[in-house]
Amino acid sequence: MDSYDASESTPRQSTSSRPEDYFIGATFLQKRLESVRKQTSFIPTPPRRKIPHCSQLQEDVDPQKVAFLLHKQWTLYSLTPLYKFSYCNLKEYSRLLNAFIVAEKQKGLAVEVGEDLNIKVIFSTLLGIKGTQKDPEAFLVQGLTLSPRLECSGTILVYCNLLGSSDPSTLAFQVAGTTGACHYTRILSKSQLPSENREGKVLWTGWFCCIFGDSVLETVSEDFTCLPLFLANGAESNTAIIGTWFQKTFDCYFSPLAINAFNLSWMAAMWTACKMDHYVATTEFLWSVPCSPQSLDISYAIHPEDAKALWDSVHKTPGEVTQEEVDLFMDCLYSHFHRHFKIHLSATRLIRVSTSVASAHTDGKIKILCHKYLIGVLAYLTELAVFQIE
Amino acid sequence: MSSQKRGKNVQAQNRTSQGSNSFQTTLSAWKVKQDPSNSKSISKHGEDNPVGDYEHADDQAEDALQMAVGYFEKGPIKTSRNKDKTWEKHLKTVENVAWKNGLASEEIDILLNVALSGKFGNAVNTRMLKCMIPATVISEDSVVKAVSWLCVGKCSGSTKVLFYRWLVVMFDFIDRKEQINLLYGFFFASLQDDTLCPYVCHLLYLLTKKENVKPFRVRKLLDLQAKMGMQPHLQALLSLYKFFAPTLISVSLPVRKKIYFKNSENLWKTALLTVKQRNQGPSLEPLKLMLGPANVRPLKRKWSSLSVIPVHNSSSCTKECGKKEMSLSDCLNRSRSFPLEQLQSFPQLLQNIHCLELPSQMGSVLNNSLLLHYINCVRDEPVLLRFYYWLSQTLQEECIWYKVNNYEHGKEFTNFLDTIIRAECFLQEGFYSCEAFLYKSLPLWDGLCCRSQFLQLVSWIPFSSFSEVKPLLFDHLAQLFFTSTIYFKCSVLQSLKELLQNWLLWLSMDIHMKPVTNSPLETTLGGSMNSVSELIHYVGCLSTTAMRLESNSTFLLHFILDFYEKVCDIYINYNLPLVVLFPPGIFYSALLSLDASILNQLCFIMHRYHKNLTAAKKNELVQKTKSEFSFSSKTYQEFNHYLTSMVGCLWTSKPFEKGIYIDPEILENTGVAEYKKSLNVVHHPSFLSYAVSFLLQESPEERTVNVSSIQGKKWSWYLDYLFSQGLQGLKLFIRSSVHRSSVTRAEGINCNNQY
């Protein structure tokens, strides 16, 4: 039996109504069950949360990479812990995944691992995208296609990869001649990210992260890497292939993460509450009316400063958002709308929220606009993902 | 050589042949259509042989065979013409014996030599190879020798092809394969030959071990693939390579493809069967290497998982990924690890349980009963957690009422639940993931969808503290229970009965092997007993209310009493210190029921309660130390109360005087004449029909029957009549609870209700 030290149990667990559990050494499995019980027995989301602070990014974060994550539409997935995933083997993983993708694309034809192909997968860590020091490192997977047009023009970019997480500032480019005879390696500056390079077109991007995932971290053993939130951009067929590889290799499970209207209104309130220097987009809500023969969408755009003013009038507890405030905020919006259009929005379904911080769709699509609040947005998404995998 | 000696030899080989570790795998069993003409012509040879002069013919054939073999060994004398007939004759002899009895390994050794050395013509070689049918086994040496002839280049291409085909078919009959495996490189080189390639591929497919998979070979195969295109035999070999070395190669097989090797068995089909029958012992079930999901379903999902449950794949991939960092001890461990593909039997599992190579996706254990055993006994947290995560996510993802438009997967979900329930029944243990799934899904359940599966999942909830689970599960279940039909109520009660039984079984096991199991959630026996009694009380509340809602339905009452039949026997059957009585709402409904079988069941339950309480009392008197579990006197009082009421009604005809007391005035006001008697064994509404038919049996001509006439002697005859009608519960009850000091009724009865 796994002799997990019972005394390490966190304050959250020691509030358990049955202290005798910890005398026999609660196993991880029992802890999981315990936390599932907790979650189901109480209101699914805690009634209060912190307003995201602006400077939560760790210092070692790479602004290039953060910029790369912004202004893109990501599809959300929740992910169970990865079994025996190791940050040291990213290079190896990229080789294997590469071959797997090629083999999947041309069913029946075997592919040698590590062969030069016109599809390339790159793994790289996203340093600093984490909430606390305990959170595991986020990492990025990119699928590039190397355009065949260039193959006849002399040189092609074969692949580009991080030399390892220890040295993120250098990238190795390997350039091979079409003859295949001469191989040489150059070290280039990191400003030449593959996405910006004309030769390699990014087909698909996905990244894994865990921001403030303490609640799930304490219930898994060290064989697992817990990155409950997965975000993908690109064709879904590619996501499926790559997801399948991850599922097969690390015995994990991807499931699409939808955001319900309740959580969307929380997002609306929290993101409106964020302090912004200047607003880049209007605050917009989208409701869908279920009863009409064709679905009818109601869009409701507000000037962001008006939204902020409304929030400030509703807001009571400094630094925090409470359930009552969220309800009140949405009620104000509803009654305002009703006053003008005589439509009860509370009878419809909220399907999209977009603010200057980020925008989210109920289908599990998100686009983050503001780099200051990246971590804050991700922390809430991690919470939702953790809720789904429990 | 004498035949005796040979027989001995064969036996010896027979024994050794089991040691070989590779058997024909299933790919070749994915057959192309059998060629019927071929097998027919073969069957002509061997069958019609009268049994009478069998032995005699056998001896003769033996000698002829020796001569023939000797002749071939010496080689042909080319000059003379009539020699043609000689070889013809000898070959016939060999063929006859071969098809009938098979050839001994020594003879095969010689003849194989002859056939491949090219001493005779091509036609002879072909015929000879075709009849190389072993009596039992083929020795490895002769194969090695034969292969060495291939290098000399004395035999034609067609002979080579035939030889490889023969080798593939007879692969399982070769006694050992180590030497042959050493020739792996030679066979691999033969892939170059286009005509040989398919057969060599098949041979390599059978021969390949993990250590044979080398990068240069992978590259060579890929070159061949590039040259020859997508050949099924290459695909098969490549996917086997991938299986052994996922870090070197990647291939994804098309779903439709099923035939990988052309069937080369045709020539030898019947012969193979007879050899297999002869070798009965060593013919184990062929190993199943799953190259892809076997059953194809029309509806392909986006996430390319063809079935919900993943197929087995050994986890070598994740291990090898960290190749550079792997320490020496890891290497050593790995060499000892037992590959999953070889796991065939329970003894194997026991022997290798410490070094089993686990599947890369834990979910695949659901389809493998041996691995389920492993999951059940292993205390390795990661394994259990992987399974837990997989199962809970899959359940959540598949669950059809989570998503609005997901109803086409309904059948699939039902099947999946059935698989889980089968596994749980097999293990006699519930999965935590299912419990967690119920927490989430039960509040959303409509009570209709997958009802039987869902209720079975409820009955397999692992034992835990009831008060903790109640708000999460049973309160939601109660809501559904009260608002649904009587059939739903009955099935809920049924599954709660099973839940109680599972908990009791688990606890009774747990008590006896306390130090071994890590009892989840509860540590003290008292706590566990509390939890069980809470469950019973909960069911008591449910049933009392349900009886009221369903206006005392007999059907429902049956299910309720079924539950209490389990409850009343806990002390004796499960050896657990617990006796919980039923609530009055159930007791009196059953006592006043119009159905004799209900009353009978009630009597039986009362009888069992009586037994259990007596046993408990006796134990208490014997050992006073275990005071923790002494039943409160309240339980005894309650039981006595019930017992007196029951005896008062059924036997002494003094209803509602002791036990429950009802003012006689009220009873008189009901207008029932002789209310005192109206509930005894004769007049009780449920027994009335028995009383009438008893009287009619006595005097069939009687026009009017007077039930009150059953008195005195008749009373006991009547009782015997009742017992003979199958009312065993009543019999037991009266035997145990009523002492009849004299034959006369009522007054002579002494109620044994003092504890």
PDB file of C-alpha atoms in Angstrom, chain B residues 571-677:
ATOM      1  CA  TYR B 571     -26.359 -11.947  12.603  1.00  0.00           C
ATOM      2  CA  ILE B 572     -26.304 -15.595  11.623  1.00  0.00           C
ATOM      3  CA  ASN B 573     -25.570 -15.469   7.904  1.00  0.00           C
ATOM      4  CA  TYR B 574     -22.873 -12.817   7.851  1.00  0.00           C
ATOM      5  CA  ASN B 575     -21.679 -13.105  11.416  1.00  0.00           C
ATOM      6  CA  LEU B 576     -22.077  -9.398  11.942  1.00  0.00           C
ATOM      7  CA  PRO B 577     -23.452  -8.021  15.203  1.00  0.00           C
ATOM      8  CA  LEU B 578     -26.506  -6.318  13.841  1.00  0.00           C
ATOM      9  CA  VAL B 579     -30.238  -6.905  14.136  1.00  0.00           C
ATOM     10  CA  VAL B 580     -32.580  -4.257  12.806  1.00  0.00           C
ATOM     11  CA  LEU B 581     -36.320  -4.801  12.877  1.00  0.00           C
ATOM     12  CA  PHE B 582     -38.795  -3.601  10.312  1.00  0.00           C
ATOM     13  CA  PRO B 583     -40.894  -0.534  10.935  1.00  0.00           C
ATOM     14  CA  PRO B 584     -44.467  -1.058  12.181  1.00  0.00           C
ATOM     15  CA  GLY B 585     -45.844   0.275   8.925  1.00  0.00           C
ATOM     16  CA  ILE B 586     -44.450  -2.742   7.159  1.00  0.00           C
ATOM     17  CA  PHE B 587     -45.170  -5.263   9.860  1.00  0.00           C
ATOM     18  CA  TYR B 588     -48.853  -4.459  10.246  1.00  0.00           C
ATOM     19  CA  SER B 589     -49.421  -4.100   6.517  1.00  0.00           C
ATOM     20  CA  ALA B 590     -48.006  -7.558   6.064  1.00  0.00           C
ATOM     21  CA  LEU B 591     -49.907  -8.996   8.989  1.00  0.00           C
ATOM     22  CA  LEU B 592     -53.217  -7.681   7.723  1.00  0.00           C
ATOM     23  CA  SER B 593     -52.486  -8.454   4.105  1.00  0.00           C
ATOM     24  CA  LEU B 594     -55.009 -10.293   1.978  1.00  0.00           C
ATOM     25  CA  ASP B 595     -52.354 -12.440   0.420  1.00  0.00           C
ATOM     26  CA  ALA B 596     -51.348 -15.702   2.045  1.00  0.00           C
ATOM     27  CA  SER B 597     -47.866 -15.672   0.563  1.00  0.00           C
ATOM     28  CA  ILE B 598     -47.162 -12.307   2.182  1.00  0.00           C
ATOM     29  CA  LEU B 599     -48.249 -13.609   5.521  1.00  0.00           C
ATOM     30  CA  ASN B 600     -46.172 -16.681   4.977  1.00  0.00           C
ATOM     31  CA  GLN B 601     -43.132 -14.546   4.177  1.00  0.00           C
ATOM     32  CA  LEU B 602     -43.782 -12.469   7.276  1.00  0.00           C
ATOM     33  CA  CYS B 603     -43.910 -15.605   9.389  1.00  0.00           C
ATOM     34  CA  PHE B 604     -40.631 -16.748   7.928  1.00  0.00           C
ATOM     35  CA  ILE B 605     -38.967 -13.414   8.640  1.00  0.00           C
ATOM     36  CA  MET B 606     -40.269 -13.421  12.202  1.00  0.00           C
ATOM     37  CA  HIS B 607     -38.917 -16.907  12.614  1.00  0.00           C
ATOM     38  CA  ARG B 608     -35.488 -15.827  11.378  1.00  0.00           C
ATOM     39  CA  TYR B 609     -35.495 -12.778  13.630  1.00  0.00           C
ATOM     40  CA  HIS B 610     -36.302 -15.075  16.485  1.00  0.00           C
ATOM     41  CA  LYS B 611     -33.357 -17.318  15.628  1.00  0.00           C
ATOM     42  CA  ASN B 612     -30.951 -14.426  15.219  1.00  0.00           C
ATOM     43  CA  LEU B 613     -31.963 -12.750  18.449  1.00  0.00           C
ATOM     44  CA  THR B 614     -31.747 -15.998  20.371  1.00  0.00           C
ATOM     45  CA  ALA B 615     -28.275 -16.622  18.979  1.00  0.00           C
ATOM     46  CA  ALA B 616     -27.206 -13.095  19.859  1.00  0.00           C
ATOM     47  CA  LYS B 617     -28.557 -13.466  23.363  1.00  0.00           C
ATOM     48  CA  LYS B 618     -26.755 -16.730  23.814  1.00  0.00           C
ATOM     49  CA  ASN B 619     -23.488 -15.256  22.627  1.00  0.00           C
ATOM     50  CA  GLU B 620     -23.869 -12.320  24.911  1.00  0.00           C
ATOM     51  CA  LEU B 621     -24.297 -14.583  27.874  1.00  0.00           C
ATOM     52  CA  VAL B 622     -21.242 -16.602  26.911  1.00  0.00           C
ATOM     53  CA  GLN B 623     -18.816 -13.726  26.382  1.00  0.00           C
ATOM     54  CA  LYS B 624     -19.595 -10.583  28.221  1.00  0.00           C
ATOM     55  CA  THR B 625     -16.507  -8.841  26.965  1.00  0.00           C
ATOM     56  CA  LYS B 626     -17.906  -7.760  23.624  1.00  0.00           C
ATOM     57  CA  SER B 627     -20.223  -5.338  25.258  1.00  0.00           C
ATOM     58  CA  GLU B 628     -19.841  -2.845  22.437  1.00  0.00           C
ATOM     59  CA  PHE B 629     -22.227  -4.716  20.237  1.00  0.00           C
ATOM     60  CA  SER B 630     -24.799  -5.923  22.723  1.00  0.00           C
ATOM     61  CA  PHE B 631     -28.174  -5.091  21.335  1.00  0.00           C
ATOM     62  CA  SER B 632     -30.215  -2.674  23.224  1.00  0.00           C
ATOM     63  CA  SER B 633     -33.103  -4.112  25.154  1.00  0.00           C
ATOM     64  CA  LYS B 634     -35.249  -1.943  22.922  1.00  0.00           C
ATOM     65  CA  THR B 635     -34.701  -4.278  20.001  1.00  0.00           C
ATOM     66  CA  TYR B 636     -35.812  -7.229  22.082  1.00  0.00           C
ATOM     67  CA  GLN B 637     -38.823  -5.370  23.398  1.00  0.00           C
ATOM     68  CA  GLU B 638     -39.820  -4.334  19.929  1.00  0.00           C
ATOM     69  CA  PHE B 639     -39.516  -7.862  18.680  1.00  0.00           C
ATOM     70  CA  ASN B 640     -41.562  -9.214  21.581  1.00  0.00           C
ATOM     71  CA  HIS B 641     -44.141  -6.616  20.853  1.00  0.00           C
ATOM     72  CA  TYR B 642     -44.445  -7.751  17.240  1.00  0.00           C
ATOM     73  CA  LEU B 643     -44.422 -11.364  18.264  1.00  0.00           C
ATOM     74  CA  THR B 644     -47.213 -10.966  20.794  1.00  0.00           C
ATOM     75  CA  SER B 645     -49.351  -9.082  18.315  1.00  0.00           C
ATOM     76  CA  MET B 646     -48.795 -11.745  15.760  1.00  0.00           C
ATOM     77  CA  VAL B 647     -49.497 -14.653  18.056  1.00  0.00           C
ATOM     78  CA  GLY B 648     -52.480 -12.765  19.442  1.00  0.00           C
ATOM     79  CA  CYS B 649     -53.947 -12.365  15.998  1.00  0.00           C
ATOM     80  CA  LEU B 650     -53.128 -15.641  14.365  1.00  0.00           C
ATOM     81  CA  TRP B 651     -53.237 -18.063  17.223  1.00  0.00           C
ATOM     82  CA  THR B 652     -54.832 -17.060  20.498  1.00  0.00           C
ATOM     83  CA  SER B 653     -57.597 -15.030  18.875  1.00  0.00           C
ATOM     84  CA  LYS B 654     -56.957 -12.143  21.188  1.00  0.00           C
ATOM     85  CA  PRO B 655     -55.974  -9.498  18.691  1.00  0.00           C
ATOM     86  CA  PHE B 656     -54.767  -6.113  19.755  1.00  0.00           C
ATOM     87  CA  GLU B 657     -54.708  -6.816  23.466  1.00  0.00           C
ATOM     88  CA  LYS B 658     -51.036  -7.303  23.924  1.00  0.00           C
ATOM     89  CA  GLY B 659     -48.498  -5.773  21.595  1.00  0.00           C
ATOM     90  CA  ILE B 660     -50.401  -3.047  19.891  1.00  0.00           C
ATOM     91  CA  TYR B 661     -53.456  -2.164  21.929  1.00  0.00           C
ATOM     92  CA  ILE B 662     -56.680  -1.070  20.350  1.00  0.00           C
ATOM     93  CA  ASP B 663     -59.660  -0.241  22.500  1.00  0.00           C
ATOM     94  CA  PRO B 664     -62.212  -3.103  22.222  1.00  0.00           C
ATOM     95  CA  GLU B 665     -64.927  -0.535  21.759  1.00  0.00           C
ATOM     96  CA  ILE B 666     -63.404   0.642  18.539  1.00  0.00           C
ATOM     97  CA  LEU B 667     -63.107  -2.888  17.347  1.00  0.00           C
ATOM     98  CA  GLU B 668     -66.716  -3.547  18.178  1.00  0.00           C
ATOM     99  CA  ASN B 669     -67.726  -0.434  16.338  1.00  0.00           C
ATOM    100  CA  THR B 670     -66.304  -1.878  13.148  1.00  0.00           C
ATOM    101  CA  GLY B 671     -69.342  -4.095  13.082  1.00  0.00           C
ATOM    102  CA  VAL B 672     -67.440  -7.299  12.588  1.00  0.00           C
ATOM    103  CA  ALA B 673     -69.090 -10.049  14.512  1.00  0.00           C
ATOM    104  CA  GLU B 674     -66.632 -12.051  16.520  1.00  0.00           C
ATOM    105  CA  TYR B 675     -63.821  -9.690  15.786  1.00  0.00           C
ATOM    106  CA  LYS B 676     -61.634 -11.610  18.165  1.00  0.00           C
ATOM    107  CA  LYS B 677     -61.521 -14.663  15.999  1.00  0.00           C
TER     108      LYS B 677
END
